[in-house]
CSV table of C-alpha atoms and ligand atoms in Angstrom, one decimal:
chain,number,residue,atom,x,y,z
A,411,MET,CA,14.4,-10.3,23.6
A,412,ASN,CA,16.7,-10.3,26.7
A,413,THR,CA,20.2,-10.9,25.5
A,414,GLU,CA,22.7,-8.2,25.7
A,415,ALA,CA,22.9,-7.7,22.0
A,416,ASN,CA,19.2,-7.3,21.7
A,417,GLN,CA,19.0,-4.9,24.6
A,418,ASP,CA,21.9,-2.9,23.3
A,419,TRP,CA,20.4,-2.3,19.8
A,420,VAL,CA,17.1,-1.4,21.3
A,421,ALA,CA,18.6,1.1,23.7
A,422,ARG,CA,20.8,2.7,21.0
A,423,SER,CA,17.9,2.9,18.6
A,424,LEU,CA,15.7,4.6,21.1
A,425,ALA,CA,18.6,7.1,21.8
A,426,ALA,CA,19.3,7.9,18.2
A,427,VAL,CA,16.5,6.8,15.8
A,428,TRP,CA,13.2,8.7,15.5
A,429,HIS,CA,10.9,5.8,14.6
A,430,PRO,CA,8.1,6.4,12.1
A,431,CYS,CA,4.4,6.4,12.9
A,432,THR,CA,5.2,6.1,16.6
A,433,GLN,CA,4.7,8.0,19.8
A,434,MET,CA,8.2,7.4,21.0
A,435,LYS,CA,7.2,7.6,24.7
A,436,HIS,CA,5.2,4.5,24.2
A,437,HIS,CA,8.5,2.6,23.9
A,438,GLU,CA,9.1,3.2,27.5
A,439,ARG,CA,6.9,0.1,27.8
A,440,LEU,CA,6.2,-1.1,24.3
A,441,PRO,CA,8.9,-3.5,23.0
A,442,LEU,CA,11.0,-2.7,19.9
A,443,ILE,CA,12.1,-5.7,17.9
A,444,PRO,CA,15.8,-5.7,17.1
A,445,VAL,CA,15.8,-7.5,13.7
A,446,ALA,CA,19.1,-9.1,13.0
A,447,ARG,CA,18.2,-11.0,9.8
A,448,GLY,CA,15.4,-12.3,7.7
A,449,LYS,CA,14.8,-15.5,5.9
A,450,GLY,CA,11.6,-16.4,4.0
A,451,ALA,CA,8.6,-15.3,6.0
A,452,TRP,CA,10.5,-15.0,9.2
A,453,LEU,CA,12.5,-12.2,10.9
A,454,TYR,CA,15.0,-13.1,13.6
A,455,ASP,CA,16.4,-11.1,16.5
A,456,HIS,CA,20.0,-11.2,17.8
A,457,ASP,CA,18.9,-14.0,20.2
A,458,GLY,CA,17.7,-16.2,17.3
A,459,ARG,CA,14.1,-15.6,18.4
A,460,ARG,CA,11.8,-15.6,15.4
A,461,TYR,CA,8.7,-13.7,14.2
A,462,LEU,CA,6.5,-14.6,11.3
A,463,ASP,CA,6.1,-11.5,9.2
A,464,GLY,CA,2.3,-11.5,9.0
A,465,ILE,CA,2.1,-8.0,7.5
A,466,SER,CA,4.9,-8.3,4.9
A,467,SER,CA,7.0,-5.7,6.6
A,468,TRP,CA,4.5,-2.9,6.1
A,469,TRP,CA,2.9,-4.5,3.0
A,470,VAL,CA,6.1,-4.5,0.9
A,471,ASN,CA,7.4,-8.0,0.9
A,472,LEU,CA,6.0,-10.5,-1.6
A,473,PHE,CA,8.4,-13.4,-1.9
A,474,GLY,CA,10.1,-13.5,1.4
A,475,HIS,CA,13.1,-12.0,3.1
A,476,ALA,CA,16.5,-12.8,1.5
A,477,ASN,CA,14.8,-14.3,-1.5
A,478,PRO,CA,17.6,-16.2,-3.4
A,479,ALA,CA,16.4,-15.1,-6.9
A,480,ILE,CA,16.1,-11.4,-6.0
A,481,ASN,CA,19.4,-11.5,-4.1
A,482,ALA,CA,21.2,-13.0,-7.2
A,483,ALA,CA,19.7,-10.4,-9.5
A,484,LEU,CA,20.8,-7.6,-7.2
A,485,LYS,CA,24.3,-8.9,-6.8
A,486,ASP,CA,24.7,-9.1,-10.5
A,487,GLN,CA,23.3,-5.5,-10.9
A,488,LEU,CA,25.6,-4.3,-8.2
A,489,ASP,CA,28.6,-5.4,-10.2
A,490,THR,CA,27.2,-3.8,-13.4
A,491,LEU,CA,25.6,-0.5,-12.6
A,492,GLU,CA,24.5,0.8,-9.2
A,493,HIS,CA,23.1,4.1,-10.3
A,494,ALA,CA,23.0,6.6,-13.1
A,495,MET,CA,20.9,9.6,-13.5
A,496,LEU,CA,17.7,9.2,-15.6
A,497,ALA,CA,17.7,12.7,-17.0
A,498,GLY,CA,19.9,12.7,-20.1
A,499,CYS,CA,20.8,9.0,-19.6
A,500,THR,CA,18.9,5.8,-19.7
A,501,HIS,CA,19.7,2.2,-18.7
A,502,GLU,CA,18.5,-1.3,-19.2
A,503,PRO,CA,16.7,-2.0,-15.9
A,504,ALA,CA,14.5,1.2,-16.2
A,505,VAL,CA,13.6,0.5,-19.9
A,506,LEU,CA,12.8,-3.2,-19.3
A,507,LEU,CA,10.7,-2.4,-16.3
A,508,ALA,CA,8.7,0.3,-18.1
A,509,GLU,CA,8.1,-2.1,-21.0
A,510,ARG,CA,7.0,-5.0,-18.8
A,511,LEU,CA,4.6,-2.9,-16.8
A,512,SER,CA,3.1,-1.4,-19.9
A,513,ALA,CA,2.7,-4.9,-21.3
A,514,LEU,CA,0.9,-5.9,-18.1
A,515,THR,CA,-1.7,-3.2,-19.0
A,516,GLN,CA,-1.9,-4.5,-22.6
A,517,GLN,CA,-0.1,-1.2,-23.5
A,518,THR,CA,-3.0,0.9,-22.2
A,519,LEU,CA,-0.6,2.7,-19.8
A,520,GLY,CA,2.3,3.1,-22.2
A,521,HIS,CA,4.6,5.4,-20.2
A,522,ALA,CA,6.3,5.0,-16.8
A,523,PHE,CA,7.6,7.8,-14.6
A,524,PHE,CA,9.9,6.7,-11.8
A,525,ALA,CA,10.2,8.0,-8.2
A,526,SER,CA,11.2,6.4,-4.9
A,527,ASP,CA,8.3,6.3,-2.5
A,528,GLY,CA,4.5,6.0,-2.6
A,529,ALA,CA,3.7,9.6,-1.5
A,530,SER,CA,5.9,10.9,-4.3
A,531,ALA,CA,4.1,8.8,-6.9
A,532,VAL,CA,0.8,10.2,-5.7
A,533,GLU,CA,2.1,13.7,-5.9
A,534,ILE,CA,3.5,13.0,-9.4
A,535,ALA,CA,0.1,11.8,-10.5
A,536,LEU,CA,-1.7,14.9,-9.1
A,537,LYS,CA,0.9,17.2,-10.7
A,538,MET,CA,0.6,15.4,-14.0
A,539,SER,CA,-3.1,15.5,-14.0
A,540,PHE,CA,-3.2,19.3,-13.3
A,541,HIS,CA,-0.5,20.0,-15.8
A,542,TYR,CA,-2.2,17.9,-18.5
A,543,TRP,CA,-5.4,20.1,-18.1
A,544,ARG,CA,-3.3,23.2,-18.1
A,545,ASN,CA,-1.5,22.2,-21.3
A,546,ARG,CA,-4.9,21.5,-22.8
A,547,GLY,CA,-6.0,25.0,-22.0
A,548,GLN,CA,-8.1,24.1,-18.9
A,549,ALA,CA,-6.0,25.5,-16.1
A,550,GLN,CA,-9.2,25.9,-14.0
A,551,LYS,CA,-9.3,22.1,-13.5
A,552,ARG,CA,-7.1,22.1,-10.4
A,553,GLU,CA,-9.1,20.5,-7.7
A,554,PHE,CA,-8.9,16.9,-6.6
A,555,VAL,CA,-11.3,14.4,-5.1
A,556,CYS,CA,-10.6,11.6,-2.6
A,557,LEU,CA,-12.7,9.1,-0.7
A,558,ALA,CA,-13.6,9.3,3.0
A,559,ASN,CA,-10.9,7.5,5.0
A,560,SER,CA,-8.5,7.4,2.1
A,561,TYR,CA,-4.8,7.1,2.6
A,562,HIS,CA,-2.4,8.3,-0.1
A,563,GLY,CA,0.8,9.1,1.8
A,564,GLU,CA,2.0,11.7,4.3
A,565,THR,CA,3.9,14.4,2.5
A,566,ILE,CA,2.1,17.7,2.5
A,567,GLY,CA,0.7,17.3,-1.0
A,568,ALA,CA,-0.3,13.7,-0.4
A,569,LEU,CA,-2.0,14.6,2.9
A,570,GLY,CA,-4.3,16.8,0.8
A,571,VAL,CA,-5.9,13.7,-0.7
A,572,THR,CA,-5.6,11.7,2.6
A,573,ASP,CA,-8.6,11.5,5.0
A,574,VAL,CA,-7.1,10.0,8.1
A,575,ALA,CA,-7.5,12.5,11.0
A,576,LEU,CA,-4.6,10.9,13.0
A,577,PHE,CA,-2.1,11.7,10.3
A,578,LYS,CA,-3.6,14.9,9.0
A,579,ASP,CA,-5.1,17.0,11.8
A,580,ALA,CA,-1.8,18.4,13.2
A,581,TYR,CA,-0.9,19.7,9.8
A,582,ASP,CA,-4.3,21.0,8.8
A,583,ALA,CA,-3.1,24.6,8.4
A,584,LEU,CA,-0.5,23.5,5.8
A,585,ILE,CA,-2.8,21.4,3.6
A,586,ARG,CA,-4.6,22.2,0.4
A,587,HIS,CA,-7.7,20.1,0.9
A,588,ALA,CA,-9.3,17.8,-1.7
A,589,HIS,CA,-13.1,17.2,-1.9
A,590,VAL,CA,-13.9,14.2,0.3
A,591,VAL,CA,-16.6,11.9,-1.1
A,592,THR,CA,-18.5,9.0,0.5
A,593,SER,CA,-16.5,5.7,0.6
A,594,PRO,CA,-17.9,2.6,-0.9
A,595,ASP,CA,-16.8,0.6,2.2
A,596,SER,CA,-19.0,-2.5,1.9
A,597,ARG,CA,-19.3,-2.8,5.7
A,598,LYS,CA,-22.0,-0.1,5.3
A,599,GLY,CA,-24.2,-2.6,3.4
A,600,ASP,CA,-25.1,-3.9,0.0
A,601,ASP,CA,-26.0,-0.5,-1.3
A,602,ALA,CA,-22.6,1.1,-0.3
A,603,ALA,CA,-21.1,1.2,-3.8
A,604,ARG,CA,-24.2,2.7,-5.4
A,605,ALA,CA,-24.6,5.3,-2.7
A,606,ALA,CA,-20.9,6.3,-3.0
A,607,LEU,CA,-21.3,6.6,-6.8
A,608,ALA,CA,-24.4,8.8,-6.4
A,609,ASP,CA,-22.4,11.1,-4.0
A,610,MET,CA,-19.6,11.3,-6.6
A,611,ARG,CA,-22.1,12.1,-9.4
A,612,SER,CA,-23.5,15.0,-7.3
A,613,LEU,CA,-20.0,16.5,-6.9
A,614,PHE,CA,-19.2,16.0,-10.6
A,615,GLU,CA,-22.5,17.7,-11.6
A,616,ALA,CA,-21.7,20.7,-9.4
A,617,ARG,CA,-17.9,21.0,-9.9
A,618,ALA,CA,-16.5,19.0,-12.8
A,619,GLN,CA,-15.2,22.0,-14.7
A,620,HIS,CA,-12.8,22.6,-11.7
A,621,LEU,CA,-11.9,18.9,-11.1
A,622,ALA,CA,-8.6,17.6,-12.4
A,623,ALA,CA,-8.8,14.0,-10.9
A,624,VAL,CA,-10.3,11.6,-8.5
A,625,ILE,CA,-7.8,9.4,-6.6
A,626,VAL,CA,-8.9,6.0,-5.2
A,627,GLU,CA,-7.4,2.9,-3.6
A,628,PRO,CA,-9.0,0.2,-5.8
A,629,LEU,CA,-10.9,-2.6,-3.9
A,630,VAL,CA,-9.2,-2.1,-0.5
A,631,GLN,CA,-8.6,1.1,1.5
A,632,CYS,CA,-5.8,-0.5,3.4
A,633,ALA,CA,-4.8,2.2,5.9
A,634,ALA,CA,-8.4,2.9,6.7
A,635,GLY,CA,-8.5,-0.6,8.3
A,636,MET,CA,-8.8,-2.8,5.3
A,637,ALA,CA,-12.1,-1.3,4.1
A,638,MET,CA,-13.1,-3.3,1.1
A,639,HIS,CA,-15.5,-2.5,-1.7
A,640,ASP,CA,-17.1,-4.0,-4.7
A,641,ALA,CA,-15.4,-3.9,-8.1
A,642,SER,CA,-18.6,-2.5,-9.5
A,643,TYR,CA,-17.7,0.8,-7.8
A,644,LEU,CA,-14.6,1.1,-9.9
A,645,LYS,CA,-16.5,0.4,-13.1
A,646,GLY,CA,-19.1,3.0,-12.1
A,647,LEU,CA,-16.4,5.5,-11.2
A,648,ARG,CA,-14.6,5.0,-14.5
A,649,ALA,CA,-17.8,5.7,-16.4
A,650,LEU,CA,-18.5,8.8,-14.3
A,651,CYS,CA,-14.9,10.1,-14.9
A,652,ASP,CA,-15.4,9.6,-18.7
A,653,GLU,CA,-18.8,11.2,-18.7
A,654,PHE,CA,-17.6,14.4,-16.9
A,655,GLY,CA,-14.0,14.6,-18.2
A,656,VAL,CA,-12.2,14.0,-14.9
A,657,HIS,CA,-9.0,11.9,-14.6
A,658,LEU,CA,-9.0,8.7,-12.6
A,659,ILE,CA,-5.9,8.0,-10.5
A,660,ALA,CA,-5.7,4.4,-9.2
A,661,ASP,CA,-3.4,4.3,-6.2
A,662,GLU,CA,-2.3,0.6,-6.3
A,663,ILE,CA,0.7,1.2,-4.0
A,664,ALA,CA,-0.7,-1.3,-1.5
A,665,VAL,CA,-3.2,-3.3,-3.6
A,666,GLY,CA,-1.1,-3.8,-6.7
A,667,CYS,CA,1.3,-6.6,-7.5
A,668,GLY,CA,-1.1,-9.4,-7.0
A,669,ARG,CA,-2.2,-8.4,-3.5
A,670,THR,CA,-6.0,-8.5,-4.2
A,671,GLY,CA,-5.8,-11.6,-6.4
A,672,THR,CA,-5.1,-10.1,-9.8
A,673,PHE,CA,-1.8,-8.3,-10.7
A,674,PHE,CA,-3.6,-4.9,-10.7
A,675,ALA,CA,-6.7,-4.5,-8.6
A,676,CYS,CA,-8.3,-2.5,-11.4
A,677,GLU,CA,-8.4,-5.7,-13.5
A,678,GLN,CA,-11.2,-7.1,-11.4
A,679,ALA,CA,-13.4,-4.2,-12.6
A,680,SER,CA,-12.1,-4.5,-16.2
A,681,VAL,CA,-11.1,-0.8,-16.2
A,682,TRP,CA,-7.9,1.1,-16.6
A,683,PRO,CA,-7.3,4.4,-14.8
A,684,ASP,CA,-5.5,7.4,-16.4
A,685,PHE,CA,-2.7,7.2,-13.9
A,686,LEU,CA,-1.7,4.1,-11.9
A,687,CYS,CA,0.6,4.4,-8.9
A,688,LEU,CA,2.8,1.5,-7.9
A,689,SER,CA,5.3,1.1,-5.0
A,690,LYS,CA,5.6,-1.2,-2.0
A,691,GLY,CA,5.6,-4.7,-3.5
A,692,ILE,CA,6.9,-3.8,-6.9
A,693,SER,CA,10.6,-4.2,-5.7
A,694,GLY,CA,9.7,-7.3,-3.8
A,695,GLY,CA,10.1,-5.3,-0.6
A,696,TYR,CA,13.8,-4.8,-1.2
A,697,LEU,CA,14.4,-1.2,-2.3
A,698,PRO,CA,12.4,2.1,-2.3
A,699,LEU,CA,10.8,2.4,-5.8
A,700,SER,CA,7.6,3.9,-7.1
A,701,ILE,CA,6.2,4.3,-10.5
A,702,VAL,CA,3.4,6.2,-12.1
A,703,LEU,CA,2.0,4.6,-15.3
A,704,THR,CA,0.0,6.7,-17.6
A,705,ARG,CA,-1.7,6.7,-21.0
A,706,ASP,CA,0.1,7.8,-24.2
A,707,GLU,CA,-2.6,10.4,-24.7
A,708,ILE,CA,-1.6,12.1,-21.5
A,709,TYR,CA,2.1,11.8,-22.3
A,710,ALA,CA,1.4,13.4,-25.7
A,711,ALA,CA,0.0,16.5,-24.0
A,712,PHE,CA,3.4,17.3,-22.6
A,713,TYR,CA,5.4,16.6,-25.8
A,714,ASP,CA,6.3,20.0,-27.2
A,715,ASP,CA,9.1,22.3,-28.3
A,716,ASP,CA,8.3,24.4,-25.2
A,717,LEU,CA,10.3,23.3,-22.2
A,718,THR,CA,7.7,24.4,-19.7
A,719,ARG,CA,5.0,22.2,-21.2
A,720,GLY,CA,7.1,19.2,-20.2
A,721,PHE,CA,6.9,17.4,-16.9
A,722,LEU,CA,10.0,18.7,-15.1
A,723,HIS,CA,9.5,16.8,-11.9
A,724,SER,CA,12.7,15.0,-10.7
A,725,HIS,CA,14.1,12.9,-7.9
A,726,SER,CA,17.8,12.2,-7.4
A,727,TYR,CA,17.4,8.4,-7.4
A,728,THR,CA,14.6,8.2,-10.0
A,729,GLY,CA,14.7,4.9,-11.9
A,730,ASN,CA,17.5,3.6,-9.7
A,731,PRO,CA,18.9,0.5,-11.5
A,732,LEU,CA,19.2,-1.6,-8.4
A,733,ALA,CA,15.6,-0.9,-7.4
A,734,CYS,CA,14.4,-1.5,-11.0
A,735,ARG,CA,16.4,-4.7,-11.2
A,736,ALA,CA,14.8,-5.9,-7.9
A,737,ALA,CA,11.4,-5.2,-9.6
A,738,LEU,CA,12.4,-7.1,-12.7
A,739,ALA,CA,13.4,-10.1,-10.5
A,740,THR,CA,10.1,-9.8,-8.7
A,741,LEU,CA,8.1,-9.8,-12.0
A,742,ASP,CA,10.2,-12.9,-13.1
A,743,LEU,CA,9.0,-14.6,-9.9
A,744,PHE,CA,5.4,-14.0,-11.0
A,745,ASP,CA,6.2,-15.4,-14.4
A,746,SER,CA,8.1,-18.5,-13.2
A,747,ALA,CA,5.2,-19.9,-11.2
A,748,ASP,CA,1.5,-19.7,-11.1
A,749,VAL,CA,1.7,-17.2,-8.2
A,750,LEU,CA,-1.8,-15.8,-8.6
A,751,ASP,CA,-3.4,-19.2,-8.9
A,752,GLU,CA,-1.5,-20.5,-6.0
A,753,ASN,CA,-2.4,-17.4,-4.0
A,754,ARG,CA,-6.1,-18.1,-4.7
A,755,ARG,CA,-5.7,-21.6,-3.2
A,756,LYS,CA,-3.8,-20.3,-0.2
A,757,SER,CA,-6.4,-17.6,0.3
A,758,SER,CA,-9.3,-20.1,0.5
A,759,LEU,CA,-7.2,-22.2,2.9
A,760,MET,CA,-6.6,-19.2,5.1
A,761,SER,CA,-10.2,-18.0,4.9
A,762,ALA,CA,-11.4,-21.5,6.0
A,763,ALA,CA,-8.9,-21.5,8.9
A,764,LEU,CA,-10.0,-18.1,10.1
A,765,LYS,CA,-13.7,-18.8,9.6
A,766,PRO,CA,-14.5,-19.8,13.2
A,767,LEU,CA,-13.5,-16.2,14.2
A,768,GLY,CA,-16.6,-15.1,12.3
A,769,ASP,CA,-18.8,-16.5,15.0
A,770,HIS,CA,-16.9,-15.0,17.8
A,771,PRO,CA,-19.0,-12.6,19.9
A,772,ASN,CA,-16.2,-10.0,19.8
A,773,VAL,CA,-15.7,-10.1,16.1
A,774,ARG,CA,-17.4,-8.2,13.3
A,775,ASN,CA,-16.9,-8.1,9.5
A,776,LEU,CA,-14.5,-11.0,9.0
A,777,ARG,CA,-13.5,-10.4,5.4
A,778,SER,CA,-10.8,-11.0,2.8
A,779,ARG,CA,-9.6,-10.0,-0.6
A,780,GLY,CA,-6.8,-11.9,-2.3
A,781,THR,CA,-4.1,-12.3,0.4
A,782,ILE,CA,-5.6,-9.6,2.7
A,783,PHE,CA,-7.6,-10.9,5.7
A,784,ALA,CA,-9.2,-8.7,8.3
A,785,PHE,CA,-11.8,-8.5,11.1
A,786,ASP,CA,-12.9,-5.7,13.5
A,787,ALA,CA,-12.7,-6.3,17.2
A,788,VAL,CA,-15.7,-5.4,19.4
A,789,ILE,CA,-14.5,-4.0,22.7
A,790,GLU,CA,-16.9,-2.1,25.0
A,791,ASP,CA,-14.4,-0.6,27.5
A,792,ALA,CA,-13.0,2.6,26.1
A,793,THR,CA,-9.5,2.3,27.6
A,794,GLN,CA,-9.2,-1.3,26.5
A,795,ALA,CA,-10.3,-0.3,23.0
A,796,ARG,CA,-7.8,2.5,22.8
A,797,THR,CA,-4.9,0.3,23.8
A,798,PHE,CA,-6.1,-2.7,21.8
A,799,SER,CA,-3.7,-2.4,18.9
A,800,ARG,CA,-0.5,-2.1,21.1
A,801,ARG,CA,-1.6,-4.9,23.4
A,802,PHE,CA,-2.4,-7.1,20.5
A,803,PHE,CA,1.0,-6.4,19.0
A,804,GLU,CA,2.7,-7.4,22.3
A,805,ASN,CA,0.7,-10.5,22.6
A,806,ALA,CA,1.4,-11.5,19.0
A,807,LEU,CA,5.1,-11.3,19.7
A,808,LYS,CA,4.7,-13.9,22.4
A,809,GLN,CA,3.2,-16.1,19.7
A,810,GLU,CA,6.1,-15.4,17.3
A,811,LEU,CA,4.0,-13.2,15.1
A,812,LEU,CA,4.6,-9.7,13.8
A,813,LEU,CA,1.2,-8.1,13.6
A,814,ARG,CA,0.1,-4.5,14.0
A,815,PRO,CA,-3.7,-4.0,14.1
A,816,ILE,CA,-5.0,-0.7,12.8
A,817,GLY,CA,-7.1,0.6,15.7
A,818,LYS,CA,-9.5,-2.3,16.4
A,819,THR,CA,-9.0,-3.9,13.0
A,820,VAL,CA,-6.9,-7.0,13.1
A,821,TYR,CA,-5.5,-7.8,9.6
A,822,LEU,CA,-3.1,-10.3,8.1
A,823,MET,CA,-1.2,-9.5,4.9
A,824,PRO,CA,1.5,-12.2,4.7
A,825,PRO,CA,4.1,-12.6,2.0
A,826,TYR,CA,3.1,-14.9,-0.8
A,827,ILE,CA,5.7,-17.6,0.1
A,828,LEU,CA,4.1,-18.9,3.2
A,829,ASP,CA,3.6,-22.7,3.0
A,830,ASP,CA,0.4,-24.3,4.2
A,831,GLU,CA,1.9,-25.1,7.6
A,832,GLU,CA,2.9,-21.5,8.1
A,833,LEU,CA,-0.5,-20.3,7.0
A,834,MET,CA,-2.2,-22.5,9.6
A,835,LEU,CA,0.3,-21.4,12.2
A,836,LEU,CA,-0.5,-17.7,11.4
A,837,ALA,CA,-4.3,-18.3,11.5
A,838,GLU,CA,-4.2,-20.3,14.8
A,839,ARG,CA,-1.9,-18.0,16.6
A,840,THR,CA,-3.8,-15.0,15.5
A,841,ARG,CA,-6.8,-16.5,17.2
A,842,THR,CA,-4.8,-17.2,20.3
A,843,THR,CA,-3.4,-13.7,20.4
A,844,PHE,CA,-6.9,-12.3,20.0
A,845,GLU,CA,-8.2,-14.3,22.9
A,846,ALA,CA,-5.2,-13.3,25.1
A,847,THR,CA,-5.8,-9.6,24.3
A,848,LEU,CA,-9.5,-9.9,25.1
A,849,ALA,CA,-8.7,-11.7,28.4
A,850,GLU,CA,-6.7,-8.7,29.5
A,851,ALA,CA,-9.9,-6.7,29.5
A,852,ALA,CA,-11.8,-9.2,31.6
B,983,PLP,C1,1.8,3.2,1.7
B,983,PLP,C2,0.8,3.9,0.8
B,983,PLP,C3,1.2,5.1,0.3
B,983,PLP,C4,2.4,5.9,0.6
B,983,PLP,O1,3.6,5.2,0.2
B,983,PLP,P1,5.0,5.6,1.0
B,983,PLP,O2,6.0,4.8,0.2
B,983,PLP,O3,4.8,5.1,2.4
B,983,PLP,O4,5.1,7.1,0.8
B,983,PLP,C5,0.3,5.7,-0.6
B,983,PLP,N1,-0.9,5.1,-0.9
B,983,PLP,C6,-1.2,3.9,-0.4
B,983,PLP,C7,-2.5,3.3,-0.8
B,983,PLP,C8,-0.4,3.3,0.5
B,983,PLP,O5,-0.8,2.1,1.1
């Protein structure tokens, strides 16, 4: 990372760009990667040095950087229609995408509302749920429920249903808090899902008349550090929501689009939510796009002569044709090959390659779901533990890997297009990076 071009972009970025999710002072020592271009699973700096994108550029990329099929679709769309407002107008990419997503739910979620980022999709689902109950004459149902360690985005409304102290505590005074209920995190033992459902039932019994919706990250609470749970939890939660008349919001922003092995994570529990939020992978990692899918019965509660009973939420770029076209090209890629089958094969291969780590004395809870792989590092020294993530990131760069552990949880969430050789390289060098990071503590 030492050529002039590299250094120049880093210096100018640190002078002008306020980077997300970053204590900027750490960059006095921590490297910043000046990405010049991407191809497939690899990112390249200005010096031609390469990094395997082991975390899909923050969980968004599915079919690689500069994917030829998505590029071609976008170039065509660019010459056809770059953008038109979606209030009072409509266009082919938005209609086709809404129809295709609905079909993927066997028409259960028959309407799609478009926004641009995940946090907005979450807030739209919360607003729609509350407004639904209000239109149905139950305006007292205005409280929300989330799980311990949940992550649903960082706008002020989304922070209300997020339970990550690091992102939330500074803004506590601004936030309208949701009820926080036990997480079914299976690291807590075989009984975790049942215990979490029992806790949810207690809250419902006490509070259901005031509850609008429960929001969950189905199967994997990613930002919590890839906390995984059993599909039986979702089945149980759906039943509870039906019994007590509370909406279920599935935040599939990270886990949707095949990430957990099925296109929607909810499919593994054979349930559909009342609202399903999608973003991240849906545009193939190309453009900001988010979508809230919902049932026709909910849509019908807003359909009225009265303007104010409608859902008046808007975003300037809602349903952007380029973003929708990228999403359509992404869905085409799912259709053109047995992506989910092939991912299952790759997932077994990867799990086998990572398996020796399971016996490492400094590793706990080696786990996987679909194309998400994770383990928790055991580090006794408090200072070493606190700096583990940053040091691992730096050591990974030396191995040509882009990886960013969450605290002491190392995870891999690679794009789907890695070939077997790249998968082995990722597994092996993750182990090397881990050993190097541990050795620094010795
Ligand atoms: C990333 C994420 C969000 C927020 O999406 P943004 O586009 O970053 O606002 C919400 N929920 C989950 C589960 C996520 O992983």
